[in-house]
mmCIF file with all atom_site columns, C-alpha atoms in Angstrom:
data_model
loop_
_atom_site.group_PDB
_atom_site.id
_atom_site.type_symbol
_atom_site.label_atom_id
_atom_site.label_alt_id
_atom_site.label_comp_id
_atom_site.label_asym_id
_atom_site.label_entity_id
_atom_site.label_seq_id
_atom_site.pdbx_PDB_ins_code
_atom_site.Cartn_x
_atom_site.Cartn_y
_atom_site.Cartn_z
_atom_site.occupancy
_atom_site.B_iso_or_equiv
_atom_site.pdbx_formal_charge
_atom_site.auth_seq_id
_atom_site.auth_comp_id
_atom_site.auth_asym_id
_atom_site.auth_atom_id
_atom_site.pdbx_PDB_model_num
ATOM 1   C CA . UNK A 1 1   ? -51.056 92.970  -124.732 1.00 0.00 ? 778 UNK A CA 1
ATOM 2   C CA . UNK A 1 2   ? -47.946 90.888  -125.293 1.00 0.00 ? 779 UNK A CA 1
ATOM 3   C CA . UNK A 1 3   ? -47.160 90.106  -128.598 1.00 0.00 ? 780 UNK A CA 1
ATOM 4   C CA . UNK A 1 4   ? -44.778 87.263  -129.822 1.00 0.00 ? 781 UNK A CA 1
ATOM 5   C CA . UNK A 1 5   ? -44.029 86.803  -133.187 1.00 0.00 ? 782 UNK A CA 1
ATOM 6   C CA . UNK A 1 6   ? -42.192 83.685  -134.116 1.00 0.00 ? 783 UNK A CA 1
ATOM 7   C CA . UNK A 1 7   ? -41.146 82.541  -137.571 1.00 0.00 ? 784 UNK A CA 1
ATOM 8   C CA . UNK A 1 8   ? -41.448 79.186  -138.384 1.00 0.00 ? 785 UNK A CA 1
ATOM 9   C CA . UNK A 1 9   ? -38.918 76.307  -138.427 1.00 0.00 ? 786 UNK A CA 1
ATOM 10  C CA . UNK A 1 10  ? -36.849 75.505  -141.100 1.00 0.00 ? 787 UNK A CA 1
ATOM 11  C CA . UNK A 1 11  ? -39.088 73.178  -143.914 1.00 0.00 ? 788 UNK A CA 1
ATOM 12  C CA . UNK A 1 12  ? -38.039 71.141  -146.984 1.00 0.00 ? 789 UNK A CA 1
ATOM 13  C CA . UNK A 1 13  ? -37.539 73.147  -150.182 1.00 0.00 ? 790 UNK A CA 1
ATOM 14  C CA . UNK A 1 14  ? -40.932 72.829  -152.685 1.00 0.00 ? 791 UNK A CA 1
ATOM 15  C CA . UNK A 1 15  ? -39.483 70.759  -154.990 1.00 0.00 ? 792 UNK A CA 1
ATOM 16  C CA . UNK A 1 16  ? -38.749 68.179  -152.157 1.00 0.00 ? 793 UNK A CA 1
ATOM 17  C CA . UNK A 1 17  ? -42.358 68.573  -150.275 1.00 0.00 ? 794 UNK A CA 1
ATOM 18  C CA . UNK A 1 18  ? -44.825 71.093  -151.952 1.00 0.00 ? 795 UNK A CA 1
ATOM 19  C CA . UNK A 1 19  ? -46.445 71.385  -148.390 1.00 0.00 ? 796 UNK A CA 1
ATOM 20  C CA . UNK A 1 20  ? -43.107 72.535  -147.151 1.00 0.00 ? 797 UNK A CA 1
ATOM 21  C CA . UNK A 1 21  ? -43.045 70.435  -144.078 1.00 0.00 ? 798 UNK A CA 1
ATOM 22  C CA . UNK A 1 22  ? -40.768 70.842  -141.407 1.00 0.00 ? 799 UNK A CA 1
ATOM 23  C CA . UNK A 1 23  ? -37.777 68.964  -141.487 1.00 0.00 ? 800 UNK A CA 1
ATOM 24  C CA . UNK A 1 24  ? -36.301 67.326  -138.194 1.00 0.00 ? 801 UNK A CA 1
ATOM 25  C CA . UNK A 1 25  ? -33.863 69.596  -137.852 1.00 0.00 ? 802 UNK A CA 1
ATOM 26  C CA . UNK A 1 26  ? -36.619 72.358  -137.763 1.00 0.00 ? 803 UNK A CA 1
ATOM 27  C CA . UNK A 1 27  ? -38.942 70.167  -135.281 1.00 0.00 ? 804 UNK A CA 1
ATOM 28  C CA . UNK A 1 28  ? -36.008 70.272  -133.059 1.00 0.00 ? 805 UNK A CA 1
ATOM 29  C CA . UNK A 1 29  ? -35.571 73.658  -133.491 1.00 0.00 ? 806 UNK A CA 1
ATOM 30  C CA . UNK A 1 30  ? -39.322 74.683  -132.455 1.00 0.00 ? 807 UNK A CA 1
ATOM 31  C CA . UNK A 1 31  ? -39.158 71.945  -129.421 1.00 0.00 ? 808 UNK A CA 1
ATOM 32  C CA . UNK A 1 32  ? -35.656 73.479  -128.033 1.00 0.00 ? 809 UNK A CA 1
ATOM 33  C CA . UNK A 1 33  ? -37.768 77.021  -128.839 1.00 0.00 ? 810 UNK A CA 1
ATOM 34  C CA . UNK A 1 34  ? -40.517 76.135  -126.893 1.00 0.00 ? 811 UNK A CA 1
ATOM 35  C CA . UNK A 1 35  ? -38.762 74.457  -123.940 1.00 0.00 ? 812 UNK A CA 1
ATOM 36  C CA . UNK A 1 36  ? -37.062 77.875  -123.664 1.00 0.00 ? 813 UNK A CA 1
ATOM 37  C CA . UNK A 1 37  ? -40.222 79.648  -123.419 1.00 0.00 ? 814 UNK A CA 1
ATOM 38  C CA . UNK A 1 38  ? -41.774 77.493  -121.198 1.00 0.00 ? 815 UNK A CA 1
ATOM 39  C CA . UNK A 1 39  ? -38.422 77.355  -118.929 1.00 0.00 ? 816 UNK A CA 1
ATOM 40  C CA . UNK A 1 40  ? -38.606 81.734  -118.890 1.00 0.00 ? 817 UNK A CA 1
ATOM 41  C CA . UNK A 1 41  ? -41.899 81.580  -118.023 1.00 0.00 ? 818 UNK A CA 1
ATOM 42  C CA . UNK A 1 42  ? -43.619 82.502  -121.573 1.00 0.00 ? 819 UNK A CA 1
ATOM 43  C CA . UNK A 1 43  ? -47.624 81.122  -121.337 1.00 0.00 ? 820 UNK A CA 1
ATOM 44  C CA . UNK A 1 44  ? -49.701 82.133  -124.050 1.00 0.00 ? 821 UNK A CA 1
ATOM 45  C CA . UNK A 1 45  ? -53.472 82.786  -124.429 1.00 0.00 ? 822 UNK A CA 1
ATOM 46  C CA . UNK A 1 46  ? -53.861 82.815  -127.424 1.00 0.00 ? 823 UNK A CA 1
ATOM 47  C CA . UNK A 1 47  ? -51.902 81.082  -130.470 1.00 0.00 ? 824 UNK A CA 1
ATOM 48  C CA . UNK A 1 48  ? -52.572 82.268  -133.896 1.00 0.00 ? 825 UNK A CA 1
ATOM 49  C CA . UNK A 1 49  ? -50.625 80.726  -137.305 1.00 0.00 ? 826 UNK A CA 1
ATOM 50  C CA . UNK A 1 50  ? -50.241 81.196  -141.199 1.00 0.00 ? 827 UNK A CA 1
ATOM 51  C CA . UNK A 1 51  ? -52.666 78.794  -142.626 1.00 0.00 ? 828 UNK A CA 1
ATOM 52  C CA . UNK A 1 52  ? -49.218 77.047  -144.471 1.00 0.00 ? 829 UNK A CA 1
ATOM 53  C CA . UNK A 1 53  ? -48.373 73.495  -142.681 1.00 0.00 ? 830 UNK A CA 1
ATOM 54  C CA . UNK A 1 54  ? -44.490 74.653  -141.384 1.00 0.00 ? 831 UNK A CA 1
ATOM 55  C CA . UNK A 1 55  ? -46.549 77.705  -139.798 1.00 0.00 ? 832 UNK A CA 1
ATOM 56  C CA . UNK A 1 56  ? -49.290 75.117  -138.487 1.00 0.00 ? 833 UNK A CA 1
ATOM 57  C CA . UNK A 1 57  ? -46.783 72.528  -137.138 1.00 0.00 ? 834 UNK A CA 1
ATOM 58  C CA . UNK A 1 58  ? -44.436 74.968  -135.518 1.00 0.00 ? 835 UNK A CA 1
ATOM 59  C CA . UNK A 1 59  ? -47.113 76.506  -133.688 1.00 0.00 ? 836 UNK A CA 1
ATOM 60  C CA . UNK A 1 60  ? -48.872 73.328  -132.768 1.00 0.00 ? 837 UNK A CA 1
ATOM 61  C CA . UNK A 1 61  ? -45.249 72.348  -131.221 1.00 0.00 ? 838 UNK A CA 1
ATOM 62  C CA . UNK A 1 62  ? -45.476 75.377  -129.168 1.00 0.00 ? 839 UNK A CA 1
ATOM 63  C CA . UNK A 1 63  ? -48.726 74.494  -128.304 1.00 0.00 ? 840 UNK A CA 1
ATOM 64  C CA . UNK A 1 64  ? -47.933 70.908  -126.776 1.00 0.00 ? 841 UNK A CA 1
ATOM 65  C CA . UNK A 1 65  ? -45.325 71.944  -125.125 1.00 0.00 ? 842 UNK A CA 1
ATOM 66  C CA . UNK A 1 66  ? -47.493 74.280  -122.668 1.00 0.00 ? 843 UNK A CA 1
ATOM 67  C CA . UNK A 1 67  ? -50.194 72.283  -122.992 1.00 0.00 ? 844 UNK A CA 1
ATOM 68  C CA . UNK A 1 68  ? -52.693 74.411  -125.119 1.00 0.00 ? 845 UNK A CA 1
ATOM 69  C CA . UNK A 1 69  ? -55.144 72.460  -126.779 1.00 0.00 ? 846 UNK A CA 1
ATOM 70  C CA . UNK A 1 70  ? -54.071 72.148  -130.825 1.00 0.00 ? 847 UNK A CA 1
ATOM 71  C CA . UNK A 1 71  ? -57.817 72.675  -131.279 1.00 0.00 ? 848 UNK A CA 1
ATOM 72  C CA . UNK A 1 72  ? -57.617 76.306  -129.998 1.00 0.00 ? 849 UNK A CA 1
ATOM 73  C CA . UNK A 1 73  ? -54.850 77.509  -132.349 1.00 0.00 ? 850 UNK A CA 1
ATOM 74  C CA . UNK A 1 74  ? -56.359 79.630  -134.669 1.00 0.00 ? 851 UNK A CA 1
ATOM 75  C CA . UNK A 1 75  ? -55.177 79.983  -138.596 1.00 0.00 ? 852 UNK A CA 1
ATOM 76  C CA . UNK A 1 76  ? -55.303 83.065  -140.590 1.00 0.00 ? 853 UNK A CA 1
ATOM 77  C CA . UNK A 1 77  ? -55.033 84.237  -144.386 1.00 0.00 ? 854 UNK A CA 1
ATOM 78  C CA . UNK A 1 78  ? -53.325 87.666  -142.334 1.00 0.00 ? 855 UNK A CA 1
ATOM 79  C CA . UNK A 1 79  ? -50.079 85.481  -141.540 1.00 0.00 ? 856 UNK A CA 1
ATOM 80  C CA . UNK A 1 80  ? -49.480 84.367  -145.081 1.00 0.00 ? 857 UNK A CA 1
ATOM 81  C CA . UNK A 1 81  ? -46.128 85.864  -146.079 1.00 0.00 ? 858 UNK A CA 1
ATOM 82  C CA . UNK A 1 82  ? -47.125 88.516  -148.209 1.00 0.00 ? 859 UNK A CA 1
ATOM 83  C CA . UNK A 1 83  ? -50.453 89.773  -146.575 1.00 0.00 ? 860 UNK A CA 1
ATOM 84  C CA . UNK A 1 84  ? -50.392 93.188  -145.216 1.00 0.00 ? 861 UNK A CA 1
ATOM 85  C CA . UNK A 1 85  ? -49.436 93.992  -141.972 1.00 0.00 ? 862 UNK A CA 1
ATOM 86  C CA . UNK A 1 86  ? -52.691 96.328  -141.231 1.00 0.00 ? 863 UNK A CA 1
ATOM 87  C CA . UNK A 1 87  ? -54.471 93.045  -142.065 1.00 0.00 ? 864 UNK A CA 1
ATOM 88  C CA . UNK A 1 88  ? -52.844 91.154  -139.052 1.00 0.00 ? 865 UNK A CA 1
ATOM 89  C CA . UNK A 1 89  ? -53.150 93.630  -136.812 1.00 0.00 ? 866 UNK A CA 1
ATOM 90  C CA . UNK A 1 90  ? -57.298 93.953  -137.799 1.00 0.00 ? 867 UNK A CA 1
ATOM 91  C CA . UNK A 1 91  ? -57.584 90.199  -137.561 1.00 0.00 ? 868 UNK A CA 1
ATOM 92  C CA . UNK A 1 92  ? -55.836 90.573  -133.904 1.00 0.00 ? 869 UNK A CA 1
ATOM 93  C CA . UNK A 1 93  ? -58.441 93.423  -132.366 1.00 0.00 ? 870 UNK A CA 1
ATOM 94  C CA . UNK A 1 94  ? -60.781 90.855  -132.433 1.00 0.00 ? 871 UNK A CA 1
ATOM 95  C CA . UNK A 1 95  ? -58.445 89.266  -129.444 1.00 0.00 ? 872 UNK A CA 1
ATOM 96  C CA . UNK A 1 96  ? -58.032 92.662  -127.577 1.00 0.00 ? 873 UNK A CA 1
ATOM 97  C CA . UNK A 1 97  ? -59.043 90.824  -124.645 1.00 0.00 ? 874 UNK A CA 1
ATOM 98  C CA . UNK A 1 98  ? -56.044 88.381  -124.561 1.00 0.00 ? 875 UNK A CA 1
ATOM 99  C CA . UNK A 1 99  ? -53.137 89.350  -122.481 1.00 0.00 ? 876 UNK A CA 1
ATOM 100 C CA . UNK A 1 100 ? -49.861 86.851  -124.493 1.00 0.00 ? 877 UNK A CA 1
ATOM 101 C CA . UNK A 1 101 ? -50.669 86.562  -128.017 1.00 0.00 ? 878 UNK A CA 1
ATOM 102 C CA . UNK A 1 102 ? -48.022 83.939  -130.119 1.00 0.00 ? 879 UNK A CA 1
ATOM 103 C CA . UNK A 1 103 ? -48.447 84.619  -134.099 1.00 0.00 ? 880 UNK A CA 1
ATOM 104 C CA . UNK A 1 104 ? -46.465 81.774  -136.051 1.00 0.00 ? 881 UNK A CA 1
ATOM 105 C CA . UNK A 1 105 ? -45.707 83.201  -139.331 1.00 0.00 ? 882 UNK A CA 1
ATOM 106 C CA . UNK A 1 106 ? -43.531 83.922  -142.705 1.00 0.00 ? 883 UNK A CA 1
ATOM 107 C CA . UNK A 1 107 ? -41.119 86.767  -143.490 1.00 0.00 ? 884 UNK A CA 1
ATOM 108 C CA . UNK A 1 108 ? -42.096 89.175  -145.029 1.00 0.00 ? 885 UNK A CA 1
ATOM 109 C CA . UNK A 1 109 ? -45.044 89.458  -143.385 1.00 0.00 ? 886 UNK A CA 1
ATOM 110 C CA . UNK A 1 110 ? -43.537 89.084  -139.771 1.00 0.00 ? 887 UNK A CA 1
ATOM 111 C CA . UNK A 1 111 ? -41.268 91.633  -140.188 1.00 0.00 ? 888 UNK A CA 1
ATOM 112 C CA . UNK A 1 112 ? -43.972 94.091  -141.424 1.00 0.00 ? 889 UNK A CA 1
ATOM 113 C CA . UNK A 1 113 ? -46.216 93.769  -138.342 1.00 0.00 ? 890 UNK A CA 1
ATOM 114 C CA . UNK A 1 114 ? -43.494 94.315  -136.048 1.00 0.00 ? 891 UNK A CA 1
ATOM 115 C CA . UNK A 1 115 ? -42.834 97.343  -137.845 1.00 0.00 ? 892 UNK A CA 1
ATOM 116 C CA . UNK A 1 116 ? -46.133 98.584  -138.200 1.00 0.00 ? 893 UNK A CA 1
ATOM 117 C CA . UNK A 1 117 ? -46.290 97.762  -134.343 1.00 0.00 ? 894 UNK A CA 1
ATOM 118 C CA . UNK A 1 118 ? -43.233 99.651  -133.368 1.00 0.00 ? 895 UNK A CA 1
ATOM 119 C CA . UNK A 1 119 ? -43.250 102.331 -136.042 1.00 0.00 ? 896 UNK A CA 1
ATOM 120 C CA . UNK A 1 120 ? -46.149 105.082 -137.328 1.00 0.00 ? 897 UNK A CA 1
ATOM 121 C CA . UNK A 1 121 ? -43.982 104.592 -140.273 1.00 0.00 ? 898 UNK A CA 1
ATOM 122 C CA . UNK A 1 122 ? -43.666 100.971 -140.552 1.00 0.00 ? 899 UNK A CA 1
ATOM 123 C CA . UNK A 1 123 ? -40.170 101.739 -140.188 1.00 0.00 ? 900 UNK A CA 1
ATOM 124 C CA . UNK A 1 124 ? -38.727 99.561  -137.938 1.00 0.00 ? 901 UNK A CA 1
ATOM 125 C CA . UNK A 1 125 ? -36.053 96.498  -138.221 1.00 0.00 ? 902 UNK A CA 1
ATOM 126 C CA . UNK A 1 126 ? -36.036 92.659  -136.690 1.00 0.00 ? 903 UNK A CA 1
ATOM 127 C CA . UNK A 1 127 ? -34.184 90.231  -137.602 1.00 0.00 ? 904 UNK A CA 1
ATOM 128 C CA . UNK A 1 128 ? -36.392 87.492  -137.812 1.00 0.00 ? 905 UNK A CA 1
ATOM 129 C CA . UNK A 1 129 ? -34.659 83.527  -138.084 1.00 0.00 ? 906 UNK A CA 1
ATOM 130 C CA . UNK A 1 130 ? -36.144 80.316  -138.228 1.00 0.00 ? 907 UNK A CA 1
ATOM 131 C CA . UNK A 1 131 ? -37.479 79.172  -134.830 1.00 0.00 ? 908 UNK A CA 1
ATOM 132 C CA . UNK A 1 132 ? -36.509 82.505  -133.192 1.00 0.00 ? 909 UNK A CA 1
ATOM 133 C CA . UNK A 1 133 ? -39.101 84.914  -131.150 1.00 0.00 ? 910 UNK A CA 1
ATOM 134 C CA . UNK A 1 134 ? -39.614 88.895  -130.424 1.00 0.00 ? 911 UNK A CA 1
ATOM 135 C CA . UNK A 1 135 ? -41.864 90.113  -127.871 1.00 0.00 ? 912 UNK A CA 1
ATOM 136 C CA . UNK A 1 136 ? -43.799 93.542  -128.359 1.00 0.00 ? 913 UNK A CA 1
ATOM 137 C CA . UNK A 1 137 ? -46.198 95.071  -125.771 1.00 0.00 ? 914 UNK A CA 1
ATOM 138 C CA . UNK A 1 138 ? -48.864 97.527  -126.796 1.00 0.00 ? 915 UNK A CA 1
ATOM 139 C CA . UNK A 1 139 ? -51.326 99.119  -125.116 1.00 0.00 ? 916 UNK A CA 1
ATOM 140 C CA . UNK A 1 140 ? -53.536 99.645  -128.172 1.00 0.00 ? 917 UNK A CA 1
ATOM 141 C CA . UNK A 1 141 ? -53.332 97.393  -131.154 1.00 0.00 ? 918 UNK A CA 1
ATOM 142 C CA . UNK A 1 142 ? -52.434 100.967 -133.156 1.00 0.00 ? 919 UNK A CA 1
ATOM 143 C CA . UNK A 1 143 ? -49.647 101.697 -135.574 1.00 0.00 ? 920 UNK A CA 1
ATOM 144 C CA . UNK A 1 144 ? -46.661 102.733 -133.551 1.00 0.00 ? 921 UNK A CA 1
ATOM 145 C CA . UNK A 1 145 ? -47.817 101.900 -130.524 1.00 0.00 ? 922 UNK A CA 1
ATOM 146 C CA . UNK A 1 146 ? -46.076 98.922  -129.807 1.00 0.00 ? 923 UNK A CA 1
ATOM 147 C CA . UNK A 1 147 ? -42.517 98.801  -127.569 1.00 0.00 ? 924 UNK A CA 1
ATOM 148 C CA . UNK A 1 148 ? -39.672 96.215  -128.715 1.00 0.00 ? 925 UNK A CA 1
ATOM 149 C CA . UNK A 1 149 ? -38.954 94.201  -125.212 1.00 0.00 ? 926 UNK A CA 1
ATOM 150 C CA . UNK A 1 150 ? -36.651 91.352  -126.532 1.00 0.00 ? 927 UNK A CA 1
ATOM 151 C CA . UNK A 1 151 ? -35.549 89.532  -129.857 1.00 0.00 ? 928 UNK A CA 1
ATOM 152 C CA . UNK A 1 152 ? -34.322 85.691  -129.261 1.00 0.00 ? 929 UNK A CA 1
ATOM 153 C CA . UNK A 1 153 ? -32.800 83.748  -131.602 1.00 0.00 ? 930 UNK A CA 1
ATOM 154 C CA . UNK A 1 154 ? -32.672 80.230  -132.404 1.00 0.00 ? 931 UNK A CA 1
ATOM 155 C CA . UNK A 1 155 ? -28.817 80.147  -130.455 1.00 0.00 ? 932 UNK A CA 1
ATOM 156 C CA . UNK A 1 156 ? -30.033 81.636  -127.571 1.00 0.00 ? 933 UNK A CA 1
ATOM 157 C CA . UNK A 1 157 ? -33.395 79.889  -127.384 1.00 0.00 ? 934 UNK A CA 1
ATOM 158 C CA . UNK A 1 158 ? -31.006 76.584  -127.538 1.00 0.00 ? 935 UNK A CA 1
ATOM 159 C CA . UNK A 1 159 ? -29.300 77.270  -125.080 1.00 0.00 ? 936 UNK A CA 1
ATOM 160 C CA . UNK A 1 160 ? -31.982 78.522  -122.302 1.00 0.00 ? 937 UNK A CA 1
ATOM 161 C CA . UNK A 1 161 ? -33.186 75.167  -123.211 1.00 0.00 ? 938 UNK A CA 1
ATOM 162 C CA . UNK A 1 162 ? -30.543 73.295  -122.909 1.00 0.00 ? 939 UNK A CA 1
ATOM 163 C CA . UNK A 1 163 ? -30.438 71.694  -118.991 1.00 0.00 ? 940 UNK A CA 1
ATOM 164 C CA . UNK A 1 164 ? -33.973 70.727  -119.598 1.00 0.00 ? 941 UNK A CA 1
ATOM 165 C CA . UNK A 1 165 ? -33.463 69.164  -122.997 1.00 0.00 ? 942 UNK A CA 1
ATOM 166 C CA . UNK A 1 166 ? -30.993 67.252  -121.647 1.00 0.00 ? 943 UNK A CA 1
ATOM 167 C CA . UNK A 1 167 ? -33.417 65.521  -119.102 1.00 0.00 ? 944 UNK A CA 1
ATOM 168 C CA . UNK A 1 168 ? -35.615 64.040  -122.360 1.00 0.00 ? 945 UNK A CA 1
#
């Protein structure tokens, strides 16, 4: 299984929008995100976010842009930013038949599950930024099991997606 986790886009503080919507600048972000993916090929099969509306909308941006039904994302409690990783991971062996798996999420909690994923110690480091994307492969969904295959981040997403961006 391929596993992308993405963070969300950047959202207006609390005291501006206690939903914590994304912001333009962070819809643009997630668009120029997902125009990269779809430009390198990236197809999911299954889209799972944090039940919080920047998760939501970032992954239902994703969504649109390789047209996957904004029906069939699925929310969870086990993206929320403090939930455990072993929770995630759980909620995800119910999906074991899914080849690409996209989880929109929060730090901490993003950074946890890749850890847990990479790491029988949970010891492992991403940098994780707003509208930016790691891939993991594993073979079981077991601690440790999982191999780092790239980090992206917002920059770099930018500019894969820049020549078709430019075309909108």
């Amino acid at each position: 299984m391929e596993i992308y986790l993405m963070q969300h886009g950047q959202a207006f503080p609390e005291e501006v929008d206690p939903e914590r919507s994304l912001t333009l600048e962070g819809e643009n972000q997630i668009q120029a995100s997902a125009h990269a993916l779809r430009r390198i090929g990236v197809r999911f099969d299954l889209i799972v976010a944090s039940p919080k509306k920047r998760a939501r909308q970032t992954a239902e941006l994703v969504a649109r842009s390789q047209d996957y039904p904004d029906s069939d994302i699925k929310t969870t409690e086990t993206l929320q930013p403090t939930a455990p990783a072993q929770e995630a991971m759980a909620f995800l062996k119910a999906y074991g038949d899914k080849e690409r798996v996209l989880l929109v999420g929060h730090l901490p909690s993003l950074g946890e599950v890749a850890a847990a994923l990479m790491s029988e110690e949970g010891k492992a480091s991403i940098q994780f930024r707003m509208g930016g994307i790691c891939r993991i492969d594993v073979d079981l969904l077991e601690t440790g099991s999982g191999q780092l295959q790239w980090v992206l981040n917002p920059e770099l997403l930018k500019l894969i997606a820049k020549d078709s961006l430019a075309g909108r």
